[in-house]
Short mmCIF file of C-alpha atoms and ligand atoms in Angstrom, two decimals:
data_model
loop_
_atom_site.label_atom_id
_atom_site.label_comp_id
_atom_site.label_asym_id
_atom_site.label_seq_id
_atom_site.Cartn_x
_atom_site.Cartn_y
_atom_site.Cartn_z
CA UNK A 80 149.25 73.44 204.27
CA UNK A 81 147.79 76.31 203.16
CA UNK A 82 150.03 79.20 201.42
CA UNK A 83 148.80 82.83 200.55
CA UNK A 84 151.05 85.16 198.23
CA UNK A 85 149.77 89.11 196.97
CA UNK A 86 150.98 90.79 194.77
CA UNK A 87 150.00 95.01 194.59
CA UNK A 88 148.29 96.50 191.92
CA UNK A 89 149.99 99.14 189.30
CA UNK A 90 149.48 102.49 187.54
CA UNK A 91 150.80 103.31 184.12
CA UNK A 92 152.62 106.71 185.21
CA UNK A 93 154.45 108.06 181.43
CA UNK A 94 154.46 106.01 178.11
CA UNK A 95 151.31 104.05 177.59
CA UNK A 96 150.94 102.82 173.86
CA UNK A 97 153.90 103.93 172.84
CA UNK A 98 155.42 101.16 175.14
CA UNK A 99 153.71 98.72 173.05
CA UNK A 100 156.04 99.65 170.22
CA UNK A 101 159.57 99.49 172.06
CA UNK A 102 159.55 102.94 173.93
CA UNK A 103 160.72 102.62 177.40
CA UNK A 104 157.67 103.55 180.20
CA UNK A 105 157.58 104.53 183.05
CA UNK A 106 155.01 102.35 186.16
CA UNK A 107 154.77 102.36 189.39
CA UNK A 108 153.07 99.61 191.75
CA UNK A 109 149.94 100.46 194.09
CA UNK A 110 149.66 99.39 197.87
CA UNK A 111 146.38 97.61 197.09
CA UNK A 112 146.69 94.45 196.54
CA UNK A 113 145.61 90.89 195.57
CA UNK A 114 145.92 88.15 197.12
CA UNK A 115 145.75 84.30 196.06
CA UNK A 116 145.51 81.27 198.71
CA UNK A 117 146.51 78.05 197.41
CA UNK A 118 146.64 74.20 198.93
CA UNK A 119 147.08 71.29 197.81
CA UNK A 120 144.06 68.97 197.18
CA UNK A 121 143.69 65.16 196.66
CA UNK A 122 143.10 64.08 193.04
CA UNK A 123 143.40 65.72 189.39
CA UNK A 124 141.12 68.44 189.62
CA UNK A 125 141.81 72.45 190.77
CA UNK A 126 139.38 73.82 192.63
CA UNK A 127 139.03 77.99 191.49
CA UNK A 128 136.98 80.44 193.55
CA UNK A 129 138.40 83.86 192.17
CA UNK A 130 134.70 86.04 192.62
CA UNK A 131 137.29 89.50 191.90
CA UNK A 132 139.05 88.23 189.12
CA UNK A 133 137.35 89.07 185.51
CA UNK A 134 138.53 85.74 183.86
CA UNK A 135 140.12 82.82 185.75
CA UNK A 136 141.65 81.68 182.95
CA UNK A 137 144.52 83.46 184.45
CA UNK A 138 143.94 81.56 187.04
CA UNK A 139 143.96 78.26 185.12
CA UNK A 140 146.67 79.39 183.15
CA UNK A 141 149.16 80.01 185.05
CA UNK A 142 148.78 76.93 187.55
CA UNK A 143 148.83 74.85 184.36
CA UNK A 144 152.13 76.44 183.24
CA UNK A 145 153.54 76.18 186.79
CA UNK A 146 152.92 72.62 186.98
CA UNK A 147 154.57 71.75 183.91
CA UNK A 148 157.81 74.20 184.63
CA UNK A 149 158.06 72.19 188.22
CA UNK A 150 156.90 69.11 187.18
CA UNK A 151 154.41 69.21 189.93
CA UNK A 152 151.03 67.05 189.31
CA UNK A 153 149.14 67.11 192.59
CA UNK A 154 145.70 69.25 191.91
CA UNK A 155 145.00 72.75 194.17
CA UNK A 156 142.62 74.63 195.48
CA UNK A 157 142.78 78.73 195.01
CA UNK A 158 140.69 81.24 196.78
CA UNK A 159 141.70 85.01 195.88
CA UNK A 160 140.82 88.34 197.55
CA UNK A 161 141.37 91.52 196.26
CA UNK A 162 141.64 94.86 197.69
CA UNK A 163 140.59 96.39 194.60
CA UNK A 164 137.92 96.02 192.08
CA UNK A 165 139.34 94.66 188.47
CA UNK A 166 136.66 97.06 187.03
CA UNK A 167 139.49 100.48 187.79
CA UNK A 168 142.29 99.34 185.57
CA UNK A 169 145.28 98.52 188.83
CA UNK A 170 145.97 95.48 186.78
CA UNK A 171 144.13 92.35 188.94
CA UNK A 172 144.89 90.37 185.81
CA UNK A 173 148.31 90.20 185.93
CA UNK A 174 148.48 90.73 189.91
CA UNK A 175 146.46 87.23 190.29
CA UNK A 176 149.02 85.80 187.62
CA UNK A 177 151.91 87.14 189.40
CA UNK A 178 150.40 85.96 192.51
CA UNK A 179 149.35 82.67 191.97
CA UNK A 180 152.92 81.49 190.85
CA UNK A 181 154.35 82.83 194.01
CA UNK A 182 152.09 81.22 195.81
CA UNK A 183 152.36 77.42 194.10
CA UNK A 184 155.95 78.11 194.19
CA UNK A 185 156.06 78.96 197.90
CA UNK A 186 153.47 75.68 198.30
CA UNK A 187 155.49 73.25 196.38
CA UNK A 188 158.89 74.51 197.74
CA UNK A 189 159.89 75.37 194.38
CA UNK A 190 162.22 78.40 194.54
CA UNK A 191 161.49 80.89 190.99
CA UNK A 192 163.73 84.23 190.81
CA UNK A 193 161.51 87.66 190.17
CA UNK A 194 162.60 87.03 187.07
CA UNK A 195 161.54 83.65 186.57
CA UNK A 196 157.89 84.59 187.80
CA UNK A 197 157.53 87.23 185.75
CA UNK A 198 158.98 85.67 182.09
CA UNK A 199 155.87 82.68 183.27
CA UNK A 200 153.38 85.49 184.09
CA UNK A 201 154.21 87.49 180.93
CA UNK A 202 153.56 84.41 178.92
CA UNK A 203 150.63 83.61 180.65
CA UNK A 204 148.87 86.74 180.20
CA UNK A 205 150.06 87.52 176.78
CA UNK A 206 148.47 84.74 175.57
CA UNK A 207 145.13 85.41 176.93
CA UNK A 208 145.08 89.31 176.28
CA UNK A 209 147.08 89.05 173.31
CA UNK A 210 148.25 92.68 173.34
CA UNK A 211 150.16 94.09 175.91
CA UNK A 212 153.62 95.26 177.03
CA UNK A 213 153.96 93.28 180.29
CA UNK A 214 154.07 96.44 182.16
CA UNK A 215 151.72 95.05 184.15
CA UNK A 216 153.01 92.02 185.63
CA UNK A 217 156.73 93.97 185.97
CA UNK A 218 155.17 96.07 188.57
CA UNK A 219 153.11 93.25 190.13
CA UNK A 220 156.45 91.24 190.15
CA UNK A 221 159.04 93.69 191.48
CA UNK A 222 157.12 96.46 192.97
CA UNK A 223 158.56 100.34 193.13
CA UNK A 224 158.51 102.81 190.33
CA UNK A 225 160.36 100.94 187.36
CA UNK A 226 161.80 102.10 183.97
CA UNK A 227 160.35 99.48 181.63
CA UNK A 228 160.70 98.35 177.95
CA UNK A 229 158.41 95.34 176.67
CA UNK A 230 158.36 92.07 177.24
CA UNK A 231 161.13 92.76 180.00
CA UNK A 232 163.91 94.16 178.12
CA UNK A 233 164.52 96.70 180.23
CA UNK A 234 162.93 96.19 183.95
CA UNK A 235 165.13 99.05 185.70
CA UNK A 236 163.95 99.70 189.28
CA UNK A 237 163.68 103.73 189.92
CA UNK A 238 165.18 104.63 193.70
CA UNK A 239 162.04 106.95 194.14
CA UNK A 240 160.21 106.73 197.66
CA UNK A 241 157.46 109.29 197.37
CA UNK A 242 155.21 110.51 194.89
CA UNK A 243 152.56 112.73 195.61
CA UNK A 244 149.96 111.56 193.15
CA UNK A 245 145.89 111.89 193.42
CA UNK A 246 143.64 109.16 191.41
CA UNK A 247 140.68 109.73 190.18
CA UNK A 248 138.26 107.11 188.62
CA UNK A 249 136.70 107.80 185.69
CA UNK A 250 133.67 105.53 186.39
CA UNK A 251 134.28 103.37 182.96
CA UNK A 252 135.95 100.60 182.47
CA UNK A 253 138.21 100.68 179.91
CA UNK A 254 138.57 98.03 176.88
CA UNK A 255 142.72 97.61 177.20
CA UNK A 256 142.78 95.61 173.88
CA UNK A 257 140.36 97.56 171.75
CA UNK A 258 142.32 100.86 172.37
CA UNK A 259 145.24 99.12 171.68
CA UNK A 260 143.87 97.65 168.15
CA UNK A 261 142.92 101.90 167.34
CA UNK A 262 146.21 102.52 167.78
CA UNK A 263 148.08 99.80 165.74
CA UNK A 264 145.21 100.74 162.92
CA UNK A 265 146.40 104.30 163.17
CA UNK A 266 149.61 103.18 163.27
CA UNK A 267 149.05 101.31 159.71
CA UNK A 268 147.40 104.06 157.60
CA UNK A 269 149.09 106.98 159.33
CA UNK A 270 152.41 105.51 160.00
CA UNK A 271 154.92 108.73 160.00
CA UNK A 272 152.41 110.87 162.12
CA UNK A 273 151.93 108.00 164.98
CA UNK A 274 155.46 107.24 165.17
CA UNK A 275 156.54 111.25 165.71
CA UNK A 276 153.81 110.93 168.68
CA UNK A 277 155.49 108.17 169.74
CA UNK A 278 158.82 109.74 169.58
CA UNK A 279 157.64 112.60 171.31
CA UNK A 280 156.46 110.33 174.14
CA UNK A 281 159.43 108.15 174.28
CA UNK A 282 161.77 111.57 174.49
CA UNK A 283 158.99 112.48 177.68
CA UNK A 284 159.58 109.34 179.47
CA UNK A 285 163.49 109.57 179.36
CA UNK A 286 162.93 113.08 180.84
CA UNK A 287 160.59 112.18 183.13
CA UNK A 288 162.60 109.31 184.77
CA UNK A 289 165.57 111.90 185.20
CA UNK A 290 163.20 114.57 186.88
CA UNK A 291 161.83 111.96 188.87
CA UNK A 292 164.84 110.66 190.42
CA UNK A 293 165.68 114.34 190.80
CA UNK A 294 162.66 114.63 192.81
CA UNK A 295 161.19 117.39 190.34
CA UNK A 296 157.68 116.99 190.86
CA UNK A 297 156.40 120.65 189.07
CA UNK A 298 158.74 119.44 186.10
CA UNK A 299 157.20 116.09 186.32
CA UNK A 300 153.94 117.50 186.29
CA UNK A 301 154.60 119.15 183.65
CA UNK A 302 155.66 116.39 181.20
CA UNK A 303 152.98 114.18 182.51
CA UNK A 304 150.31 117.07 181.23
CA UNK A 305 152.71 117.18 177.75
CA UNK A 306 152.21 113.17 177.34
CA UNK A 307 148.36 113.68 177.88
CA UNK A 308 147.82 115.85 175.37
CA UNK A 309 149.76 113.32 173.26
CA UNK A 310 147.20 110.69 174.07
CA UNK A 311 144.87 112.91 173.28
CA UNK A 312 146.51 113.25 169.57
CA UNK A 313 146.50 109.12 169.69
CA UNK A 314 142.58 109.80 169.72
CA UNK A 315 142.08 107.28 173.20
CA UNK A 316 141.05 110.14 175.65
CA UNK A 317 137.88 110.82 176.96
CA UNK A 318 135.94 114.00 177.53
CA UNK A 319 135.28 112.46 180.96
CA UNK A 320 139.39 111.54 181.19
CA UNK A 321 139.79 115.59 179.65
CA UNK A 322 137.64 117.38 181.98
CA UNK A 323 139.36 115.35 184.64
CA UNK A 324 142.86 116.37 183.71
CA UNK A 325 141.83 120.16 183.26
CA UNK A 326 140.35 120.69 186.53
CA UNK A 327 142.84 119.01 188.60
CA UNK A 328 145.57 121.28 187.16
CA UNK A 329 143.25 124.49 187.25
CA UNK A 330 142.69 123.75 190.86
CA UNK A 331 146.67 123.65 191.48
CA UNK A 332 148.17 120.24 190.30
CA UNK A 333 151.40 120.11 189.16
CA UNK A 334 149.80 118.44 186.18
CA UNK A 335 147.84 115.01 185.12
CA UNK A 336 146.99 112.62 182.33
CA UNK A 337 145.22 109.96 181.86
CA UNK A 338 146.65 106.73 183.16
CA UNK A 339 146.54 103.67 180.44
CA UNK A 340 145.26 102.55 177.79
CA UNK A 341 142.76 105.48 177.63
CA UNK A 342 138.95 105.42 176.83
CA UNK A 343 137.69 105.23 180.79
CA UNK A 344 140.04 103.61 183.58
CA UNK A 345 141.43 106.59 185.83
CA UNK A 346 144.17 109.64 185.12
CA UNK A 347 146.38 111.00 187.83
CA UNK A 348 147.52 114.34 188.61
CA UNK A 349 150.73 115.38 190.21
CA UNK A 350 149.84 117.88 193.37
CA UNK A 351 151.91 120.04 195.82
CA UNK A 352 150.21 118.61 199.22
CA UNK A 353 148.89 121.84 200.33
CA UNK A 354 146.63 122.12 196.93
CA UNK A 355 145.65 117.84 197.72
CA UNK A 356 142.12 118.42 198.89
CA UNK A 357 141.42 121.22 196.20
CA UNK A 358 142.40 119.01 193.03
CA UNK A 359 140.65 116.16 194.69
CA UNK A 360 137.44 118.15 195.16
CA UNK A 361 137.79 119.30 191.61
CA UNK A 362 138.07 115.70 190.38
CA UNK A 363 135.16 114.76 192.28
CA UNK A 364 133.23 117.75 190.92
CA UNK A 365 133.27 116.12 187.14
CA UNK A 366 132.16 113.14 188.17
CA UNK A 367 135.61 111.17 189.17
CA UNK A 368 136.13 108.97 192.26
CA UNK A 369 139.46 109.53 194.11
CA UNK A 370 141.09 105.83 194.85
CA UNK A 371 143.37 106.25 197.94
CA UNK A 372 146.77 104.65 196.76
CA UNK A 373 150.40 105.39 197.64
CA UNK A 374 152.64 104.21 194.99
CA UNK A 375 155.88 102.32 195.47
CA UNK A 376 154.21 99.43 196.81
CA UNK A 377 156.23 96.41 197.40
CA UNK A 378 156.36 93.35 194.66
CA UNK A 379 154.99 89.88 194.78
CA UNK A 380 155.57 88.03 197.99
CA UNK A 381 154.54 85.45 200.56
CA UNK A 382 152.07 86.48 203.28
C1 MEV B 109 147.48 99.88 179.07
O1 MEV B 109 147.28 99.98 180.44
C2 MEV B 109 148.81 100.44 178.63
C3 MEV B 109 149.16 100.14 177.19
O2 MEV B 109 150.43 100.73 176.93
C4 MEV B 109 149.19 98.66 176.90
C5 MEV B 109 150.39 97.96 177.50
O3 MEV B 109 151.46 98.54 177.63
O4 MEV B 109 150.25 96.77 177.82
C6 MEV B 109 148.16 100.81 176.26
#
């Protein structure tokens, strides 16, 4: 029997970095997903063919981990597909985590809660990336918009349907754990001015959420743009990411930032539909690559 589970991509929408540090953030999952195929294979040896996966330690990981929570021995085979490229930053590491316990579970009969998959996927990808909130693998786990605090303190799903947010690619692919490593170095010889920043971004995020739910979008533009320019001050932007951000909200967005950990990867903006094609065409002007995504995707599950 073969079994195939996907779980959707994600896109960091308020709070990067300073979620690292116990601020809440806000994330939303992507409808393009990933998906993983598994069966079950005679002897002790998996068989891994992940081409769209950067590492398949992940991969290795995580079926390791699953075997020993289920006391499963029989080896598998995985094949994964992706309908995204793990070079743009939707999260394909923690989506093919996600994914592949979902699927072994579904395959072995073994019934694990949201909650269950995403305390083994956390674990699993913390300790290959070694930095990280677990924002991630929330939104590959439970899909929607989500109010989330690290390590899955807080995973709070948002009743928002509709978001009317543009991507643009920045054409780099950012390094998640170096920008991360800046930061904590800024946060140990500049402690009181990073932590205000954070503060500051922590106090946008609990705004944001309320606007949000409010359906607010030219206030929730707004604060987005704020939190950018708080990036910025984290020194993880781009001039690519900048000019980005600028011309999308001189050609009408409600506003944009950059979207993650910063130094490439892609920034949203926040548009009124009849100013869509403008913003987009301004993106595209500088050099970005709209991505087609609606957010609010739906979390892990059995195909
Ligand atoms: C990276 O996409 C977002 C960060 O906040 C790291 C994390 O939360 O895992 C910089």
């Amino acid at each position: 029997m073969k079994v195939t589970a996907s779980a959707p991509g994600k896109l960091m929408l308020m709070g990067e970095h300073a979620v690292v540090y116990g601020a809440a953030c806000l994330v939303t999952a992507v409808d393009q997903r990933l998906f993983v195929s598994a069966e079950e294979i005679s002897g002790q040896k998996n068989v891994i063919s992940a081409p769209q996966v950067k590492e398949t330690r992940f991969l290795e990981e995580s079926i390791a981990a699953f075997r020993k929570k289920c006391g499963v021995k029989d080896a598998v085979t995985i094949e994964t597909e992706s309908e995204f490229s793990h070079n743009v930053g939707l999260g394909s590491s923690s989506a093919v985590t996600v994914a592949t316990f979902k699927a072994l579970s579904a395959l072995f009969s073994m019934s694990l809660s949201r909650r269950e998959i995403f305390d083994a996927s956390y674990k699993v990808v913390s300790s290959i990336q070694g930095v990280g909130s677990g924002f991630d693998v929330a939104a590959a786990t439970f899909g929607g918009v989500l109010y989330f605090v690290k390590g899955g303190k807080v995973i709070d799903p948002l009743n928002v349907n509709r978001l009317p947010l543009i991507v643009g690619y920045s054409g780099v692919k950012a390094d998640t754990a170096a920008l991360v490593n800046r930061v904590k170095h800024a946060y140990k010889s500049d402690r009181d001015r990073i932590e205000s920043i954070f503060k500051k971004i922590s106090n946008l995020v609990e705004e944001g959420k309320e606007v949000m739910l409010a359906g607010e979008h030219n206030r929730l533009g707004y604060l987005m743009t704020k939190n950018h320019s708080l990036i910025r001050d984290l020194d993880v932007s781009t001039e690519k990411l900048d000019s980005m951000v600028e011309v999308a909200i001189g050609a009408g967005a409600w506003g944009a930032k950059l979207s993650g950990a910063g130094g490439g990867d892609c920034m949203i903006a926040l548009s009124p539909d009849t100013k869509r094609k403008g913003v987009e065409r301004a993106i595209e002007e500088v050099g970005g690559e709209i991505i087609d995504v609606e957010v609010c995707a739906e979390g892990v599950r059995v195909e």
